[in-house]
Amino acid sequence: MRNNLFSPSQPINHSVSERVSLSASTRLEKLFRNKRKGSVTVEAAATVPLFFLAVVTLLYLLEMMAVHTAVRSSLQYAGKQTAKDTCITQMLMPSKVERDVVYAIGETRMERSIIAGGSSGMDCSASRMSVRTGIGTLNAEYQVKIPVPLFGIRPVKCRETMKIKAWSGYEKEGLSDMGNDTVYVTENGLVYHKDYHCSYLDLSIRMTHMGTVSDLRNESGGRYYPCEHCMKGNAGTIYITNFGDRYHSSLSCSGLKRTIYAIPVSEAAGKGACSKCGR
């Protein structure tokens, strides 16, 4: 009789214990699942800001390169204007150099750029020219703002320097024969030039994009090929001249520079006459 009374209670206790164990395992699974979700959320929260910081840094470096190129090109324009003006005034005015630089870049563009102070942030007060030799140095100083002001970092100071020569020309002393006529030669050139402003001597440098160089032609109708000195890889921005047949990745490349010497034609023995100005 006792066995019949207590025997039904045994399976009942067993089912209750199974429910308790199932409930506990379900809670543990939910707890581990929530922990995994939380760890993924923390990793995403740490990775996304670092990604955006890397993108901002890359864009900032590209903008710095664009500003550097623009200031360099504008200083070349200011140098030509100064060399022309000093023929009359016999002096260099830094304020005029600053105005020419701002004009070449564009006042509106400078106000929207990362140059601290915009158009008023360009300082050319250190520009000088020798009255005796006519050789001058143009100096453009400016500061570049940091896009995200962290840890009190100050603007980065930048400076561009360029040498110029006043267009003072030369004087002929009386009448001279052909052997004393002055001609112009370059350091490694094979011909001499009678005109100092010959297009082969006075390079007209243009800036363009690498993707368009295959469609461009020089004044002679020829294609442009990579420079052997400065084109070591792919470049986004390149520089070409109207009469050259090479494109360059740097304005400081020797292929974009001309060291010109004025000599008597009698000393140009072995050199041929330029096909454009030597006839």
mmCIF file of C-alpha atoms in Angstrom:
data_model
loop_
_atom_site.group_PDB
_atom_site.id
_atom_site.type_symbol
_atom_site.label_atom_id
_atom_site.label_comp_id
_atom_site.label_asym_id
_atom_site.label_seq_id
_atom_site.Cartn_x
_atom_site.Cartn_y
_atom_site.Cartn_z
ATOM 1 C CA MET A 1 0.000 0.000 0.000
ATOM 2 C CA ARG A 2 2.848 2.404 0.842
ATOM 3 C CA ASN A 3 4.596 1.634 -2.395
ATOM 4 C CA ASN A 4 1.508 2.599 -4.354
ATOM 5 C CA LEU A 5 1.248 5.927 -2.464
ATOM 6 C CA PHE A 6 4.872 7.062 -2.929
ATOM 7 C CA SER A 7 5.715 5.611 -6.314
ATOM 8 C CA PRO A 8 3.793 8.279 -8.379
ATOM 9 C CA SER A 9 5.720 11.109 -6.692
ATOM 10 C CA GLN A 10 9.104 10.015 -8.061
ATOM 11 C CA PRO A 11 8.512 10.858 -11.769
ATOM 12 C CA ILE A 12 6.947 14.164 -10.749
ATOM 13 C CA ASN A 13 10.115 15.266 -8.879
ATOM 14 C CA HIS A 14 12.235 14.142 -11.831
ATOM 15 C CA SER A 15 10.322 16.322 -14.331
ATOM 16 C CA VAL A 16 10.580 19.359 -12.032
ATOM 17 C CA SER A 17 14.365 18.987 -11.821
ATOM 18 C CA GLU A 18 14.558 18.733 -15.623
ATOM 19 C CA ARG A 19 12.603 21.975 -15.994
ATOM 20 C CA VAL A 20 14.930 23.725 -13.561
ATOM 21 C CA SER A 21 18.044 22.561 -15.453
ATOM 22 C CA LEU A 22 16.565 23.600 -18.829
ATOM 23 C CA SER A 23 15.661 27.016 -17.489
ATOM 24 C CA ALA A 24 19.164 27.529 -16.097
ATOM 25 C CA SER A 25 20.839 26.481 -19.357
ATOM 26 C CA THR A 26 18.575 28.851 -21.330
ATOM 27 C CA ARG A 27 19.555 31.733 -19.074
ATOM 28 C CA LEU A 28 23.245 30.919 -19.495
ATOM 29 C CA GLU A 29 22.892 30.828 -23.279
ATOM 30 C CA LYS A 30 21.176 34.235 -23.280
ATOM 31 C CA LEU A 31 23.880 35.621 -21.000
ATOM 32 C CA PHE A 32 26.723 34.433 -23.274
ATOM 33 C CA ARG A 33 24.869 35.677 -26.366
ATOM 34 C CA ASN A 34 24.476 39.140 -24.827
ATOM 35 C CA LYS A 35 28.178 39.189 -23.918
ATOM 36 C CA ARG A 36 29.154 38.358 -27.505
ATOM 37 C CA LYS A 37 26.904 41.122 -28.828
ATOM 38 C CA GLY A 38 28.401 43.535 -26.337
ATOM 39 C CA SER A 39 31.988 42.712 -27.371
ATOM 40 C CA VAL A 40 31.154 43.236 -31.067
ATOM 41 C CA THR A 41 29.560 46.588 -30.246
ATOM 42 C CA VAL A 42 32.642 47.723 -28.312
ATOM 43 C CA GLU A 43 34.962 46.718 -31.183
ATOM 44 C CA ALA A 44 32.820 48.582 -33.712
ATOM 45 C CA ALA A 45 32.711 51.654 -31.485
ATOM 46 C CA ALA A 46 36.527 51.654 -31.317
ATOM 47 C CA THR A 47 37.165 50.886 -35.011
ATOM 48 C CA VAL A 48 34.820 53.356 -36.725
ATOM 49 C CA PRO A 49 36.387 56.516 -35.198
ATOM 50 C CA LEU A 50 39.874 55.280 -36.108
ATOM 51 C CA PHE A 51 38.742 54.688 -39.701
ATOM 52 C CA PHE A 52 37.284 58.183 -40.006
ATOM 53 C CA LEU A 53 40.432 59.659 -38.448
ATOM 54 C CA ALA A 54 42.571 57.894 -41.081
ATOM 55 C CA VAL A 55 40.324 59.213 -43.876
ATOM 56 C CA VAL A 56 40.484 62.774 -42.522
ATOM 57 C CA THR A 57 44.283 62.533 -42.229
ATOM 58 C CA LEU A 58 44.617 61.363 -45.843
ATOM 59 C CA LEU A 59 42.363 64.153 -47.124
ATOM 60 C CA TYR A 60 44.318 66.679 -45.082
ATOM 61 C CA LEU A 61 47.646 65.537 -46.580
ATOM 62 C CA LEU A 62 46.205 65.786 -50.102
ATOM 63 C CA GLU A 63 44.960 69.307 -49.369
ATOM 64 C CA MET A 64 48.394 70.269 -48.035
ATOM 65 C CA MET A 65 50.005 69.065 -51.280
ATOM 66 C CA ALA A 66 47.464 71.049 -53.319
ATOM 67 C CA VAL A 67 48.176 74.209 -51.302
ATOM 68 C CA HIS A 68 51.939 73.676 -51.665
ATOM 69 C CA THR A 69 51.637 73.338 -55.451
ATOM 70 C CA ALA A 70 49.362 76.381 -55.721
ATOM 71 C CA VAL A 71 51.722 78.582 -53.697
ATOM 72 C CA ARG A 72 54.723 77.394 -55.731
ATOM 73 C CA SER A 73 52.985 78.169 -59.031
ATOM 74 C CA SER A 74 51.784 81.564 -57.799
ATOM 75 C CA LEU A 75 55.307 82.436 -56.664
ATOM 76 C CA GLN A 76 56.549 81.717 -60.189
ATOM 77 C CA TYR A 77 53.938 84.120 -61.546
ATOM 78 C CA ALA A 78 54.940 86.754 -58.982
ATOM 79 C CA GLY A 79 58.606 86.226 -59.909
ATOM 80 C CA LYS A 80 57.950 86.980 -63.583
ATOM 81 C CA GLN A 81 55.987 90.105 -62.688
ATOM 82 C CA THR A 82 58.705 91.264 -60.291
ATOM 83 C CA ALA A 83 61.497 90.640 -62.814
ATOM 84 C CA LYS A 84 59.586 92.757 -65.326
ATOM 85 C CA ASP A 85 58.751 95.571 -62.879
ATOM 86 C CA THR A 86 62.305 95.913 -61.551
ATOM 87 C CA CYS A 87 63.475 97.015 -65.005
ATOM 88 C CA ILE A 88 61.713 100.324 -64.276
ATOM 89 C CA THR A 89 61.567 100.710 -60.509
ATOM 90 C CA GLN A 90 65.011 99.177 -59.732
ATOM 91 C CA MET A 91 63.602 97.832 -56.462
ATOM 92 C CA LEU A 92 61.541 94.941 -55.143
ATOM 93 C CA MET A 93 58.364 95.634 -53.176
ATOM 94 C CA PRO A 94 57.290 92.701 -50.928
ATOM 95 C CA SER A 95 53.724 94.029 -50.754
ATOM 96 C CA LYS A 96 53.476 93.817 -54.554
ATOM 97 C CA VAL A 97 54.795 90.238 -54.443
ATOM 98 C CA GLU A 98 52.095 89.336 -51.897
ATOM 99 C CA ARG A 99 49.361 90.826 -54.092
ATOM 100 C CA ASP A 100 50.631 88.891 -57.120
ATOM 101 C CA VAL A 101 50.692 85.628 -55.143
ATOM 102 C CA VAL A 102 47.139 86.160 -53.869
ATOM 103 C CA TYR A 103 45.963 87.098 -57.366
ATOM 104 C CA ALA A 104 47.527 83.980 -58.922
ATOM 105 C CA ILE A 105 45.972 81.622 -56.355
ATOM 106 C CA GLY A 106 42.638 83.432 -56.088
ATOM 107 C CA GLU A 107 41.462 85.355 -53.037
ATOM 108 C CA THR A 108 38.235 83.343 -52.735
ATOM 109 C CA ARG A 109 40.107 80.059 -52.915
ATOM 110 C CA MET A 110 42.558 81.162 -50.235
ATOM 111 C CA GLU A 111 39.732 82.176 -47.901
ATOM 112 C CA ARG A 112 38.249 78.673 -48.168
ATOM 113 C CA SER A 113 41.590 76.849 -47.931
ATOM 114 C CA ILE A 114 43.454 75.534 -44.889
ATOM 115 C CA ILE A 115 45.853 78.516 -44.985
ATOM 116 C CA ALA A 116 45.606 80.291 -41.633
ATOM 117 C CA GLY A 117 44.262 83.806 -42.172
ATOM 118 C CA GLY A 118 43.221 83.156 -45.775
ATOM 119 C CA SER A 119 44.476 85.740 -48.254
ATOM 120 C CA SER A 120 45.941 87.842 -45.435
ATOM 121 C CA GLY A 121 47.969 84.889 -44.135
ATOM 122 C CA MET A 122 50.572 85.108 -46.928
ATOM 123 C CA ASP A 123 53.777 86.864 -45.839
ATOM 124 C CA CYS A 124 56.397 87.855 -48.439
ATOM 125 C CA SER A 125 58.168 90.493 -46.342
ATOM 126 C CA ALA A 126 61.471 88.559 -46.444
ATOM 127 C CA SER A 127 61.772 88.944 -50.247
ATOM 128 C CA ARG A 128 64.909 90.826 -51.327
ATOM 129 C CA MET A 129 66.757 91.883 -54.500
ATOM 130 C CA SER A 130 70.296 93.134 -55.053
ATOM 131 C CA VAL A 131 70.415 96.465 -56.888
ATOM 132 C CA ARG A 132 73.942 95.733 -58.134
ATOM 133 C CA THR A 133 73.410 92.248 -59.589
ATOM 134 C CA GLY A 134 69.652 92.276 -60.169
ATOM 135 C CA ILE A 135 69.357 88.848 -58.524
ATOM 136 C CA GLY A 136 66.559 88.523 -56.003
ATOM 137 C CA THR A 137 65.015 85.982 -53.657
ATOM 138 C CA LEU A 138 61.262 85.673 -53.293
ATOM 139 C CA ASN A 139 60.147 84.255 -49.973
ATOM 140 C CA ALA A 140 56.519 83.283 -49.233
ATOM 141 C CA GLU A 141 55.659 82.183 -45.698
ATOM 142 C CA TYR A 142 52.280 80.918 -44.510
ATOM 143 C CA GLN A 143 50.722 78.644 -41.918
ATOM 144 C CA VAL A 144 48.480 75.635 -42.493
ATOM 145 C CA LYS A 145 45.655 74.987 -40.045
ATOM 146 C CA ILE A 146 45.138 71.593 -38.409
ATOM 147 C CA PRO A 147 41.585 70.403 -39.303
ATOM 148 C CA VAL A 148 40.972 68.738 -35.922
ATOM 149 C CA PRO A 149 42.489 70.793 -33.068
ATOM 150 C CA LEU A 150 43.812 68.039 -30.799
ATOM 151 C CA PHE A 151 46.164 68.500 -27.849
ATOM 152 C CA GLY A 152 46.632 72.199 -28.674
ATOM 153 C CA ILE A 153 48.602 71.568 -31.892
ATOM 154 C CA ARG A 154 49.543 74.858 -33.532
ATOM 155 C CA PRO A 155 49.309 75.563 -37.286
ATOM 156 C CA VAL A 156 52.168 74.173 -39.382
ATOM 157 C CA LYS A 157 54.595 76.800 -40.725
ATOM 158 C CA CYS A 158 55.476 76.504 -44.422
ATOM 159 C CA ARG A 159 57.833 78.470 -46.660
ATOM 160 C CA GLU A 160 58.505 78.669 -50.397
ATOM 161 C CA THR A 161 61.669 80.297 -51.789
ATOM 162 C CA MET A 162 62.585 81.173 -55.358
ATOM 163 C CA LYS A 163 65.506 82.909 -57.083
ATOM 164 C CA ILE A 164 64.800 85.459 -59.832
ATOM 165 C CA LYS A 165 66.804 87.752 -62.102
ATOM 166 C CA ALA A 166 65.655 91.209 -63.118
ATOM 167 C CA TRP A 167 65.064 91.653 -66.847
ATOM 168 C CA SER A 168 67.854 94.200 -67.099
ATOM 169 C CA GLY A 169 69.204 92.830 -70.395
ATOM 170 C CA TYR A 170 72.691 93.722 -71.621
ATOM 171 C CA GLU A 171 74.373 96.625 -73.374
ATOM 172 C CA LYS A 172 76.301 96.500 -76.625
ATOM 173 C CA GLU A 173 79.349 98.709 -76.782
ATOM 174 C CA GLY A 174 79.318 100.281 -80.224
ATOM 175 C CA LEU A 175 79.125 98.345 -83.462
ATOM 176 C CA SER A 176 80.535 94.845 -83.490
ATOM 177 C CA ASP A 177 81.057 92.190 -86.059
ATOM 178 C CA MET A 178 79.246 88.897 -86.174
ATOM 179 C CA GLY A 179 81.904 87.210 -84.095
ATOM 180 C CA ASN A 180 81.062 89.376 -81.067
ATOM 181 C CA ASP A 181 77.267 89.016 -81.219
ATOM 182 C CA THR A 182 75.799 87.557 -78.051
ATOM 183 C CA VAL A 183 73.985 84.246 -78.168
ATOM 184 C CA TYR A 184 72.422 82.122 -75.448
ATOM 185 C CA VAL A 185 73.207 78.525 -74.598
ATOM 186 C CA THR A 186 72.072 76.093 -71.931
ATOM 187 C CA GLU A 187 74.259 73.942 -69.738
ATOM 188 C CA ASN A 188 73.831 70.753 -71.775
ATOM 189 C CA GLY A 189 72.309 72.168 -74.957
ATOM 190 C CA LEU A 190 73.574 71.338 -78.437
ATOM 191 C CA VAL A 191 72.392 74.578 -80.096
ATOM 192 C CA TYR A 192 72.673 78.319 -79.447
ATOM 193 C CA HIS A 193 69.830 80.823 -79.436
ATOM 194 C CA LYS A 194 69.758 84.411 -80.657
ATOM 195 C CA ASP A 195 66.546 85.246 -78.816
ATOM 196 C CA TYR A 196 66.658 85.109 -75.011
ATOM 197 C CA HIS A 197 62.885 84.598 -74.969
ATOM 198 C CA CYS A 198 62.972 81.664 -77.377
ATOM 199 C CA SER A 199 60.265 79.145 -76.516
ATOM 200 C CA TYR A 200 62.941 76.477 -76.015
ATOM 201 C CA LEU A 201 64.506 78.615 -73.273
ATOM 202 C CA ASP A 202 61.425 80.197 -71.709
ATOM 203 C CA LEU A 203 59.479 77.132 -70.602
ATOM 204 C CA SER A 204 55.724 77.497 -70.231
ATOM 205 C CA ILE A 205 54.893 74.961 -67.536
ATOM 206 C CA ARG A 206 51.354 73.646 -67.255
ATOM 207 C CA MET A 207 49.832 71.439 -64.570
ATOM 208 C CA THR A 208 47.497 68.632 -65.621
ATOM 209 C CA HIS A 209 46.218 65.231 -64.505
ATOM 210 C CA MET A 210 47.972 61.962 -65.201
ATOM 211 C CA GLY A 211 44.846 60.464 -66.740
ATOM 212 C CA THR A 212 44.718 63.055 -69.548
ATOM 213 C CA VAL A 213 48.363 62.971 -70.671
ATOM 214 C CA SER A 214 47.719 60.379 -73.392
ATOM 215 C CA ASP A 215 45.324 62.800 -75.114
ATOM 216 C CA LEU A 216 47.632 65.845 -74.942
ATOM 217 C CA ARG A 217 50.040 66.984 -77.661
ATOM 218 C CA ASN A 218 52.837 69.563 -77.657
ATOM 219 C CA GLU A 219 53.173 72.460 -80.099
ATOM 220 C CA SER A 220 54.915 70.160 -82.591
ATOM 221 C CA GLY A 221 52.086 67.615 -82.436
ATOM 222 C CA GLY A 222 54.145 65.062 -80.511
ATOM 223 C CA ARG A 223 53.142 62.958 -77.528
ATOM 224 C CA TYR A 224 54.403 63.314 -73.976
ATOM 225 C CA TYR A 225 56.499 60.556 -72.404
ATOM 226 C CA PRO A 226 57.529 60.025 -68.750
ATOM 227 C CA CYS A 227 60.646 61.873 -67.564
ATOM 228 C CA GLU A 228 63.607 59.597 -66.888
ATOM 229 C CA HIS A 229 64.608 61.579 -63.790
ATOM 230 C CA CYS A 230 61.467 62.191 -61.727
ATOM 231 C CA MET A 231 58.766 59.767 -62.941
ATOM 232 C CA LYS A 232 59.498 56.752 -60.744
ATOM 233 C CA GLY A 233 55.850 55.714 -60.247
ATOM 234 C CA ASN A 234 52.281 56.818 -60.787
ATOM 235 C CA ALA A 235 51.484 60.440 -59.968
ATOM 236 C CA GLY A 236 48.111 62.147 -59.845
ATOM 237 C CA THR A 237 49.344 65.603 -60.866
ATOM 238 C CA ILE A 238 51.989 66.084 -63.572
ATOM 239 C CA TYR A 239 53.702 69.036 -65.292
ATOM 240 C CA ILE A 240 54.294 69.540 -69.015
ATOM 241 C CA THR A 241 55.680 72.253 -71.295
ATOM 242 C CA ASN A 242 54.392 73.480 -74.632
ATOM 243 C CA PHE A 243 57.467 72.421 -76.630
ATOM 244 C CA GLY A 244 58.783 69.522 -74.547
ATOM 245 C CA ASP A 245 58.044 65.827 -74.966
ATOM 246 C CA ARG A 246 58.264 64.726 -71.321
ATOM 247 C CA TYR A 247 55.885 64.942 -68.367
ATOM 248 C CA HIS A 248 57.195 65.392 -64.829
ATOM 249 C CA SER A 249 55.960 64.644 -61.317
ATOM 250 C CA SER A 250 57.943 67.447 -59.628
ATOM 251 C CA LEU A 251 58.452 71.135 -60.379
ATOM 252 C CA SER A 252 62.017 70.846 -59.083
ATOM 253 C CA CYS A 253 62.974 68.288 -61.763
ATOM 254 C CA SER A 254 66.060 69.278 -63.751
ATOM 255 C CA GLY A 255 64.075 68.736 -66.948
ATOM 256 C CA LEU A 256 61.935 71.768 -66.079
ATOM 257 C CA LYS A 257 64.888 74.056 -65.409
ATOM 258 C CA ARG A 258 67.141 75.965 -67.784
ATOM 259 C CA THR A 259 70.518 77.394 -66.781
ATOM 260 C CA ILE A 260 71.148 79.973 -69.509
ATOM 261 C CA TYR A 261 74.528 81.521 -70.339
ATOM 262 C CA ALA A 262 75.121 84.577 -72.539
ATOM 263 C CA ILE A 263 78.314 84.138 -74.600
ATOM 264 C CA PRO A 264 79.801 85.584 -77.805
ATOM 265 C CA VAL A 265 78.832 83.603 -80.869
ATOM 266 C CA SER A 266 82.526 82.959 -81.491
ATOM 267 C CA GLU A 267 82.572 80.806 -78.330
ATOM 268 C CA ALA A 268 79.640 78.713 -79.527
ATOM 269 C CA ALA A 269 81.834 76.718 -81.889
ATOM 270 C CA GLY A 270 80.544 73.205 -82.389
ATOM 271 C CA LYS A 271 76.957 74.153 -81.579
ATOM 272 C CA GLY A 272 74.289 74.523 -84.226
ATOM 273 C CA ALA A 273 71.793 77.369 -84.519
ATOM 274 C CA CYS A 274 68.334 77.000 -83.014
ATOM 275 C CA SER A 275 65.723 76.019 -85.597
ATOM 276 C CA LYS A 276 63.319 78.663 -84.272
ATOM 277 C CA CYS A 277 65.416 81.731 -83.462
ATOM 278 C CA GLY A 278 68.876 81.011 -84.897
ATOM 279 C CA ARG A 279 68.081 81.713 -88.542
#
